Coordinates of C-alpha atoms and ligand atoms in Angstrom, one line a residue:
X1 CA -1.5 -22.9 10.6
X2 CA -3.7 -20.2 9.8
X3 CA -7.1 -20.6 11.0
X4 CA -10.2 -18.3 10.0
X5 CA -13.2 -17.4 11.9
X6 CA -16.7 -18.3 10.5
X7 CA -17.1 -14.6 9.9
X8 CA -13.9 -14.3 8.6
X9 CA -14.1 -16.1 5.9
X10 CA -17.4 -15.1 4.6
X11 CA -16.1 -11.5 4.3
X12 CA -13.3 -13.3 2.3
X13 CA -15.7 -15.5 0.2
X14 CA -17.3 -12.0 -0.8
X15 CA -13.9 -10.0 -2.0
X16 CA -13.4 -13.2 -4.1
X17 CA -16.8 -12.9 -5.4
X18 CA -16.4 -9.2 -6.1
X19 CA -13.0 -9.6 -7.2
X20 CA -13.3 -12.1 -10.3
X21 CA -17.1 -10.5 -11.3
X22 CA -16.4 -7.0 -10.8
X23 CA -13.0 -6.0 -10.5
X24 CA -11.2 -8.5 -12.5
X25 CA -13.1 -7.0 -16.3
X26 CA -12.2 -3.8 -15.4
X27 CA -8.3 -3.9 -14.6
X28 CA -7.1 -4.0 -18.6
X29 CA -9.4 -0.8 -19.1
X30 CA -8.0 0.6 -15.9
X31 CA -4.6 0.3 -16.3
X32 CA -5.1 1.5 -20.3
X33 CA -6.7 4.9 -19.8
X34 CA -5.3 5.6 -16.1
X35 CA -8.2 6.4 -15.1
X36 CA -8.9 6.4 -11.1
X37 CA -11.6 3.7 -11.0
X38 CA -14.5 5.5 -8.7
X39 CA -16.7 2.9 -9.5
X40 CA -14.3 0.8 -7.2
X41 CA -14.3 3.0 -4.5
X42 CA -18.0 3.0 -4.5
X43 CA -18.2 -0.9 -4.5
X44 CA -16.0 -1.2 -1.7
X45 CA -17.6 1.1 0.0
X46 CA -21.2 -0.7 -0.2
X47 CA -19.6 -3.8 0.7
X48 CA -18.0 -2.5 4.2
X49 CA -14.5 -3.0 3.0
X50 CA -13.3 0.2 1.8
X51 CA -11.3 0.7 5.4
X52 CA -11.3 -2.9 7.0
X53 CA -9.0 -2.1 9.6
X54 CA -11.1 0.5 10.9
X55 CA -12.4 -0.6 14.4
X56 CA -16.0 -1.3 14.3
X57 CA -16.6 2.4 16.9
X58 CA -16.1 4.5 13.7
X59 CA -17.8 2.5 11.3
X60 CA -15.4 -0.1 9.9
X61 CA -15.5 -3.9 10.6
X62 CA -12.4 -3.6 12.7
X63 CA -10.3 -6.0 10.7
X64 CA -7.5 -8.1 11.9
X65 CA -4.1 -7.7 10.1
X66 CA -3.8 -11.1 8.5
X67 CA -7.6 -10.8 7.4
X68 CA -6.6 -6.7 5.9
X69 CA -3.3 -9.1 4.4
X70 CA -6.1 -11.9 3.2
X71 CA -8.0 -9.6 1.3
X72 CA -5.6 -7.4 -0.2
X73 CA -4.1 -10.4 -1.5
X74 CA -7.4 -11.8 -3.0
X75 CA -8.0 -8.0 -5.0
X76 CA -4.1 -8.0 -6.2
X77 CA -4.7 -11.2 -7.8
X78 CA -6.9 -9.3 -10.5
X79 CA -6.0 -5.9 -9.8
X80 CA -3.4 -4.9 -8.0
X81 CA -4.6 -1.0 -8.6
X82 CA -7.7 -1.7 -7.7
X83 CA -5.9 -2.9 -3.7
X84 CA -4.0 0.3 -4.0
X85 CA -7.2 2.2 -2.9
X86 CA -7.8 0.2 -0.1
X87 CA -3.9 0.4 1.1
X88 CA -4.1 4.3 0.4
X89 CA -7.1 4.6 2.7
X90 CA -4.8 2.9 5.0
X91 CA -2.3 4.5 5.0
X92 CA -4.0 7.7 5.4
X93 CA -6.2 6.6 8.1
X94 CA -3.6 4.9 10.4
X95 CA -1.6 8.0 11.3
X96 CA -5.0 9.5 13.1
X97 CA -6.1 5.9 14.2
X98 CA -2.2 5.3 16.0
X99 CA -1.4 9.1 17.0
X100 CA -5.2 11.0 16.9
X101 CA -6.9 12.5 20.1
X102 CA -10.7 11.2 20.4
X103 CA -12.1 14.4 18.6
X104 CA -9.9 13.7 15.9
X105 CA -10.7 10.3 15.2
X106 CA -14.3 10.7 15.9
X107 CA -14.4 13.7 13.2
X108 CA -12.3 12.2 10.4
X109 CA -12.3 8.5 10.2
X110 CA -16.1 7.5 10.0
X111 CA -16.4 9.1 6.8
X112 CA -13.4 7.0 5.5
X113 CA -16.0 4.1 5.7
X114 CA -18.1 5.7 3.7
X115 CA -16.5 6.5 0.7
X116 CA -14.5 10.0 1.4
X117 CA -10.6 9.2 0.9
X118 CA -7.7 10.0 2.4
X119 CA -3.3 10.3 1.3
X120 CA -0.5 10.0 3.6
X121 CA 1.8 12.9 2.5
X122 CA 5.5 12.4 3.7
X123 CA 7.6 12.6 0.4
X124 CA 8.9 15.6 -0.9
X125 CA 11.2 16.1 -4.1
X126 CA 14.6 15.9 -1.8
X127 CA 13.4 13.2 1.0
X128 CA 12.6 10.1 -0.2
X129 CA 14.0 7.1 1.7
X130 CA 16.0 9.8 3.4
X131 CA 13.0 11.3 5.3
X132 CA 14.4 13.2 8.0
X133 CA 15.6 15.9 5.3
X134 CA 12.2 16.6 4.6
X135 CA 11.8 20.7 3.8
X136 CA 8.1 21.2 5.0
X137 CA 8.0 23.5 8.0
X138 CA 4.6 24.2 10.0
X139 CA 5.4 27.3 12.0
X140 CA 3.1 27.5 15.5
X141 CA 1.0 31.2 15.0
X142 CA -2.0 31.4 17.3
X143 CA -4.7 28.6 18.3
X144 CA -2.8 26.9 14.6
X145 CA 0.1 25.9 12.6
X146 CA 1.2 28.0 9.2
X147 CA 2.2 25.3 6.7
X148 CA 5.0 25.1 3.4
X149 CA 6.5 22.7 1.7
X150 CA 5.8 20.6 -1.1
X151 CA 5.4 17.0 -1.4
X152 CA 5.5 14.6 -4.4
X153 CA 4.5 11.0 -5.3
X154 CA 1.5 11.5 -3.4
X155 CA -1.1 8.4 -4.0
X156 CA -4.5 9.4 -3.8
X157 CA -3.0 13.1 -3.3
X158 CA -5.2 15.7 -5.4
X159 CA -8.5 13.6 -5.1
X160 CA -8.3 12.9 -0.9
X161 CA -10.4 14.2 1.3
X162 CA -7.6 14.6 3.6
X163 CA -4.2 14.1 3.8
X164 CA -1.7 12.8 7.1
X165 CA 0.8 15.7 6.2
X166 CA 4.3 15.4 7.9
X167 CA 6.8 18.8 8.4
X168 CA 9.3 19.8 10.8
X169 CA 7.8 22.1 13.8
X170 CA 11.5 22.4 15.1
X171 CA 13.6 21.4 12.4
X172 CA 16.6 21.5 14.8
X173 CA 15.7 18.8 16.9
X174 CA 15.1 16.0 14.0
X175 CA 13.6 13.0 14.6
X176 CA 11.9 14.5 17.2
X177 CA 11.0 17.6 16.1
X178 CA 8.5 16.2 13.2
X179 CA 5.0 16.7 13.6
X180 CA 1.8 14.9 11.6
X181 CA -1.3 17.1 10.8
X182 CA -4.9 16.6 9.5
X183 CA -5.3 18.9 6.0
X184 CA -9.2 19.3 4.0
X185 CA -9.1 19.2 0.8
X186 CA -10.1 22.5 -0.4
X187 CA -8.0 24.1 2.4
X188 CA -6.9 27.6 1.4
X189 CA -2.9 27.5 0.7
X190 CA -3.4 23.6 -1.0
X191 CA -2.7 23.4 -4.5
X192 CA -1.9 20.3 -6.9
X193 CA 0.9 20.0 -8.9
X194 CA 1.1 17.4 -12.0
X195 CA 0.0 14.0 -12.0
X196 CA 2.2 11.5 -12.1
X197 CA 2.2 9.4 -15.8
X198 CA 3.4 6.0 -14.6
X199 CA 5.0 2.6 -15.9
X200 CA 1.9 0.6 -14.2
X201 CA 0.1 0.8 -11.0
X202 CA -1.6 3.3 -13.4
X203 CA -4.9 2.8 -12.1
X204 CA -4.3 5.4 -9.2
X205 CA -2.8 8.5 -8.9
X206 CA 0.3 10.1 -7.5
X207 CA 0.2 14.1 -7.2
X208 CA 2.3 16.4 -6.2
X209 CA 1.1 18.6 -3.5
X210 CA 1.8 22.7 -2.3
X211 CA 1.7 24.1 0.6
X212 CA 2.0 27.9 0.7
X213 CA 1.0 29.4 3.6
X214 CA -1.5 26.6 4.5
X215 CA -3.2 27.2 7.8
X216 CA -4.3 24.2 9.9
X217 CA -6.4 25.0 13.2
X218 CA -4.3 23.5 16.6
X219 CA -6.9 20.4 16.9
X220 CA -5.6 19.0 13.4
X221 CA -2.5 18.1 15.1
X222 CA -2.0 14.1 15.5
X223 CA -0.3 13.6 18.9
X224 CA 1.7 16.1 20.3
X225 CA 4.2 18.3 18.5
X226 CA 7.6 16.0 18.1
X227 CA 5.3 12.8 17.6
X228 CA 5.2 12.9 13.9
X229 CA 8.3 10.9 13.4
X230 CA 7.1 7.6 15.4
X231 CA 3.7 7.9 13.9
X232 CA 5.1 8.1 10.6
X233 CA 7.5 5.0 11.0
X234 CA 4.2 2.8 13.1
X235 CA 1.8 3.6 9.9
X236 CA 4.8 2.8 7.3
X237 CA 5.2 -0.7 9.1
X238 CA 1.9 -1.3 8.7
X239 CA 1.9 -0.1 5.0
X240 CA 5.2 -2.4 3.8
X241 CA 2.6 -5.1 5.5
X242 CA 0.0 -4.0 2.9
X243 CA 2.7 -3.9 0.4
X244 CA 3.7 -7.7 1.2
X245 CA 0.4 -8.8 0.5
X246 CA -0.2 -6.9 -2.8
X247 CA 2.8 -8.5 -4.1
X248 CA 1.8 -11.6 -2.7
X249 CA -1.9 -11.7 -4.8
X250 CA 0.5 -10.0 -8.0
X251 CA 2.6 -13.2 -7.6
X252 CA -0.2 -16.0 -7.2
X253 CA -2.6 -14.0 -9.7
X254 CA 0.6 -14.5 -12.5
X255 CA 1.1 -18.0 -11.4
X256 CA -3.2 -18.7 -12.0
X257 CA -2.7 -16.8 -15.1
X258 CA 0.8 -18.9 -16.5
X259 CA -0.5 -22.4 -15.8
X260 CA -3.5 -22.0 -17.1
X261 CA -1.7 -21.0 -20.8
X262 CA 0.6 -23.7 -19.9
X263 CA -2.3 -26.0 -19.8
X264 CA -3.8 -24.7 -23.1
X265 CA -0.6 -24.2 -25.1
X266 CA 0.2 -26.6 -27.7
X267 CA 3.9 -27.2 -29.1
X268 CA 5.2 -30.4 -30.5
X269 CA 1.9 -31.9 -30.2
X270 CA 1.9 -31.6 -27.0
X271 CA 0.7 -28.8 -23.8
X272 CA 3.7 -27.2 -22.9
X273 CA 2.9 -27.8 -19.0
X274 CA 4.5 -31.3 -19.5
X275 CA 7.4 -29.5 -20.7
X276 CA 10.2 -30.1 -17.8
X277 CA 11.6 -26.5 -18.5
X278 CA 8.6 -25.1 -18.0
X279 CA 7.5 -27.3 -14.9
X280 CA 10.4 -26.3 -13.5
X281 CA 10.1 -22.6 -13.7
X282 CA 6.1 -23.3 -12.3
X283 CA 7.9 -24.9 -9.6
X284 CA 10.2 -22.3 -8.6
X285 CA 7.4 -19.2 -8.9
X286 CA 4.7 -21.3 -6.9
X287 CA 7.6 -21.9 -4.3
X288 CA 8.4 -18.6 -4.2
X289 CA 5.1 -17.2 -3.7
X290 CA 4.3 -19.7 -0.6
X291 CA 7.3 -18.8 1.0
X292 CA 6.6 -15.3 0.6
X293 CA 2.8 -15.4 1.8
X294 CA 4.0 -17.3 4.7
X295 CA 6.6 -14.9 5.8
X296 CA 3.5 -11.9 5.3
X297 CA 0.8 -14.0 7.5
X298 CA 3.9 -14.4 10.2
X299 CA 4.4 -10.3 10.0
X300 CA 0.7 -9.7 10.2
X301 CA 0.4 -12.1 13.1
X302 CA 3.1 -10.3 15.1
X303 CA 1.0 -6.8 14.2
X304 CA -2.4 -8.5 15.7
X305 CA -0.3 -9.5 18.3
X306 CA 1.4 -6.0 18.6
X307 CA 4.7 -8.3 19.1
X308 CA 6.4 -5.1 18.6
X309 CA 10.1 -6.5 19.4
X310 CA 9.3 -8.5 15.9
X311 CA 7.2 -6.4 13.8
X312 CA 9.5 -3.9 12.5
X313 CA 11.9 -6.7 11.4
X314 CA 9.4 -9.1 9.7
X315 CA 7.2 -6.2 8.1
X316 CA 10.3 -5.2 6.8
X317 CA 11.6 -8.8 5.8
X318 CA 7.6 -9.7 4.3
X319 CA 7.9 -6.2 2.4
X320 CA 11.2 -7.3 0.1
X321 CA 10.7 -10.9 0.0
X322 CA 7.3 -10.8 -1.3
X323 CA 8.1 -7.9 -3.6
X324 CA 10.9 -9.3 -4.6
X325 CA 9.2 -12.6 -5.4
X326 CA 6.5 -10.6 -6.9
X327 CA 9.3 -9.3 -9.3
X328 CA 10.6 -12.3 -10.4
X329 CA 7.5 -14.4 -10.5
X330 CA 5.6 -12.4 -12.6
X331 CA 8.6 -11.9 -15.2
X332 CA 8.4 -15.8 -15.6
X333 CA 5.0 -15.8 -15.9
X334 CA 5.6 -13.8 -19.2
X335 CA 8.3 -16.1 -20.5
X336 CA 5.9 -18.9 -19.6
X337 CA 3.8 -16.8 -21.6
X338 CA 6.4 -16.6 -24.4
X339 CA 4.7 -13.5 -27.3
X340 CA 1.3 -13.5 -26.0
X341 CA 2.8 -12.9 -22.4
X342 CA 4.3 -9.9 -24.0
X343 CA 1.4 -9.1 -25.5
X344 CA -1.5 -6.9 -23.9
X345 CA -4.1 -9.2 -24.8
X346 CA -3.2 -11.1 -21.4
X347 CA -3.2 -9.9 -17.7
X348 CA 0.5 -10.9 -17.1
X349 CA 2.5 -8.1 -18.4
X350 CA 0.5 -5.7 -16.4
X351 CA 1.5 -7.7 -13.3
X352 CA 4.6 -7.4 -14.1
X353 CA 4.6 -3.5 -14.8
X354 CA 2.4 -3.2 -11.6
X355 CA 4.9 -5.7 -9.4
X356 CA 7.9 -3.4 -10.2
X357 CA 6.5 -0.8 -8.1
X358 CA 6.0 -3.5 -4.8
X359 CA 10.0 -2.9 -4.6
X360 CA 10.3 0.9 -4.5
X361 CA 7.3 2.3 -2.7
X362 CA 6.6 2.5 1.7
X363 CA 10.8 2.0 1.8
X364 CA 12.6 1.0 -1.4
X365 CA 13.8 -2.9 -0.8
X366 CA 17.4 -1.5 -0.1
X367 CA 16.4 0.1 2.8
X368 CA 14.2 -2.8 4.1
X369 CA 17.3 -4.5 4.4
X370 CA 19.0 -1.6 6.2
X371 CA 15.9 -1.9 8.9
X372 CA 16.1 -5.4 9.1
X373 CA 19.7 -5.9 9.4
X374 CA 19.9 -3.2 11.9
X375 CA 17.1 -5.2 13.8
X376 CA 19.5 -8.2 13.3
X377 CA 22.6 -6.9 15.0
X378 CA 20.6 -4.2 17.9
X379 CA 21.6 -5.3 21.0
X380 CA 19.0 -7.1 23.6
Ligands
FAD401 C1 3.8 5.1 -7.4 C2 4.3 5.6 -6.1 C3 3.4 5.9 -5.1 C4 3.9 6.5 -3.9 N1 3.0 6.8 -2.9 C5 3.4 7.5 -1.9 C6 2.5 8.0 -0.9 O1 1.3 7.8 -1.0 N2 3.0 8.8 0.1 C7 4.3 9.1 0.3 O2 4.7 9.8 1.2 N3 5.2 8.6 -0.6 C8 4.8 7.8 -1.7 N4 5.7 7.4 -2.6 C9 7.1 7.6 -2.4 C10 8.0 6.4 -2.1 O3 7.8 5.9 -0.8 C11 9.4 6.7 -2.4 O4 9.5 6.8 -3.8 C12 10.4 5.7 -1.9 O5 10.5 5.8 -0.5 C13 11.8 6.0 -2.4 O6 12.2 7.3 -2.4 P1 12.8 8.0 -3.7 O7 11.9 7.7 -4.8 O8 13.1 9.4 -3.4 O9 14.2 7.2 -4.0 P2 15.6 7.5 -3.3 O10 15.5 7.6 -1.8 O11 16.2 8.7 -4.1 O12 16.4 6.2 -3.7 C14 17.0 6.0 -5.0 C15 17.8 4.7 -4.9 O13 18.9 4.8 -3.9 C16 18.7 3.8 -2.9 N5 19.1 4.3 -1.6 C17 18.7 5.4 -1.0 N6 19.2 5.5 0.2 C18 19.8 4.3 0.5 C19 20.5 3.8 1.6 N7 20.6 4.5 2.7 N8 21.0 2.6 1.5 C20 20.9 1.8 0.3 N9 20.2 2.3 -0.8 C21 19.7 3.5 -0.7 C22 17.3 3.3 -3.0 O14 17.1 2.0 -2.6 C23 17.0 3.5 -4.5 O15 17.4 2.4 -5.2 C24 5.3 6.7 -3.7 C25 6.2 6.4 -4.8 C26 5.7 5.9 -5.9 C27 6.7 5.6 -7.0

């Protein structure tokens, strides 16, 4: 059973607030122009939840996991864009948070609290799930680190204040020759390629990013040379985490949206809620959505508890359940629906454009299962 402390669920009572008055009327206009909402950003910010997880030292509220999972959920229900700024920030703020030396942190995560933002930078045109081909190389000259490469997809990428950039440093050793660094915007040798003109999700941004000849100064280095690899793999766990829980608020926002209509909905004289074929699709999405929130609480309980013999396999396990449920749930919700699902007019179609993506991004749901089976079968 999950229980919530006082505190706890005040800051939850207040996304909820936030989320049906002020985020909720914005998400159709949002998602129509594809427009970054920096209104958003702004509002989190004021509120003290624009990097939750942040420990309380550099100016967050120091967040548990399942409360992070909570309220990601409760902003996905209206807009799942809109919790794609706060898992961005994550995702670009863990790799210095898990891997950072104290001048690091102290120097670049306060001002993530306060409304700068960051990207975390790993794909690249040829190394998508297959990472460890990645291209970039950052080549040691002097006191710094001369960086190329290119990356793509990036969300947040052209408007972050900084990015969590990954590259080979020796290329030759692999896995363990990957190294993470700090880049500024408006570093000499950064330059944005196009924007990316997406199926939904199209409230934030995805650029691609060059590197030519980018220098980065020795203390922007996260860890140690060779660390990049593991710091990449502990901030995607977290992120397929976040991912769960978008997909989980996608899934119940459809479901709030869907029985409402079915409620409303008049045919043969009568709501089409009491219609059994309908009931039982209500059925199957609702128990498809608990069983997925579940299964995310249970991997954000093994994160607070940094269980870290179960985390990879139930982040993993909450990423493509939850997406996948996502998936499915929200495509019911438009044949619920029936034409005004279709329609634009109504929030569900959206949710079901913006759900797709919950399956491919932090590890495509194939490869979830690769982790977690191999997690499966490792030997004790
Ligand atoms: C909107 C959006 C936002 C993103 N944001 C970021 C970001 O902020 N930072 C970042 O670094 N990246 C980001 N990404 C990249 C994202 O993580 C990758 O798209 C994803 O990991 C898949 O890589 P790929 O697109 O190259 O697909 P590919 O790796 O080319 O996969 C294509 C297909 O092959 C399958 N496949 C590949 N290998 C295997 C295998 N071994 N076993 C079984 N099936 C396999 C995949 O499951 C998929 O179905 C983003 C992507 C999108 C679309």
């Amino acid at each position: 059973m999950i229980t919530l402390t006082e505190e706890q669920r005040i800051m939850l009572n207040t996304v909820r607030q936030i989320s049906q008055e002020k985020i909720k009327p914005r998400a159709a206009e949002i998602d129509e122009s594809g427009e970054f909402p920096w209104d958003t950003v702004t509002l989190f910010a004021e509120n003290g939840i624009l990097t939750p997880l942040l420990p309380e030292p550099y100016g967050g509220i120091g967040a548990t996991y399942l409360l992070f999972s909570m309220i990601l959920e409760e902003i996905s229900k209206v807009c799942a864009a809109s919790a794609l700024i706060l898992i961005a920030q994550a995702d670009g703020m863990l790799p210095i948070l898990y891997g950072g030396n104290e001048s690091l942190k102290e120097k670049y995560l306060p001002p993530l609290a306060e409304g700068k933002l960051s990207a975390f930078a790993a794909t690249e045109p040829g190394a998508g799930s297959d990472i460890l081909s990645l291209r970039a190389r950052a080549v040691k000259q002097d006191n710094g680190y001369l960086l190329n490469g290119q990356k793509c997809f990036i969300t947040n990428g052209c408007i972050a204040d900084i990015l969590c950039a990954y590259a080979y440093t020796h290329p030759d050793r692999k896995a363990k020759g990957m190294t993470a660094f700090v880049v500024e915007k408006d570093t000499p040798g950064l330059s944005y390629g196009k924007n990316e003109n997406k199926m939904g999700m199209r409230g934030s941004i995805n650029s691609e990013l060059i590197f030519e000849d980018l220098w980065i100064p020795e203390e922007n280095r996260i860890g140690e040379e060779g660390d990049g690899f593991s710091n990449m793999m502990a901030a995607l766990n977290s992120s397929r985490l976040f991912t769960a829980s978008q997909a989980v608020g996608l899934a119940q926002g459809a479901i709030d949206e869907a029985t409402t209509y079915a409620n409303q909905r008049v045919q043969f004289g009568a709501p089409i809620s009491r219609l059994q074929a309908v009931q039982f699709m209500m059925a199957d999405m609702v128990a498809r959505t608990e069983a997925a929130r579940l299964l995310t609480y249970q991997a954000a309980t093994y994160l607070d508890q940094q269980k870290m013999n179960q985390v990879l396999k139930f982040c993993s396990m909450a990423k493509f359940m939850a997406s996948d449920a996502a998936m499915q749930v929200t495509t019911d919700a438009v044949q619920v629906m029936g034409g005004y699902g279709y329609m634009k007019d109504f929030p569900v179609e959206r949710m079901m454009r913006d759900a797709k993506l919950t399956q491919i991004y932090t590890g495509t749901n194939q490869i979830m299962r690769v982790v977690a089976a191999r997690e499966i079968f490792k030997k004790p």
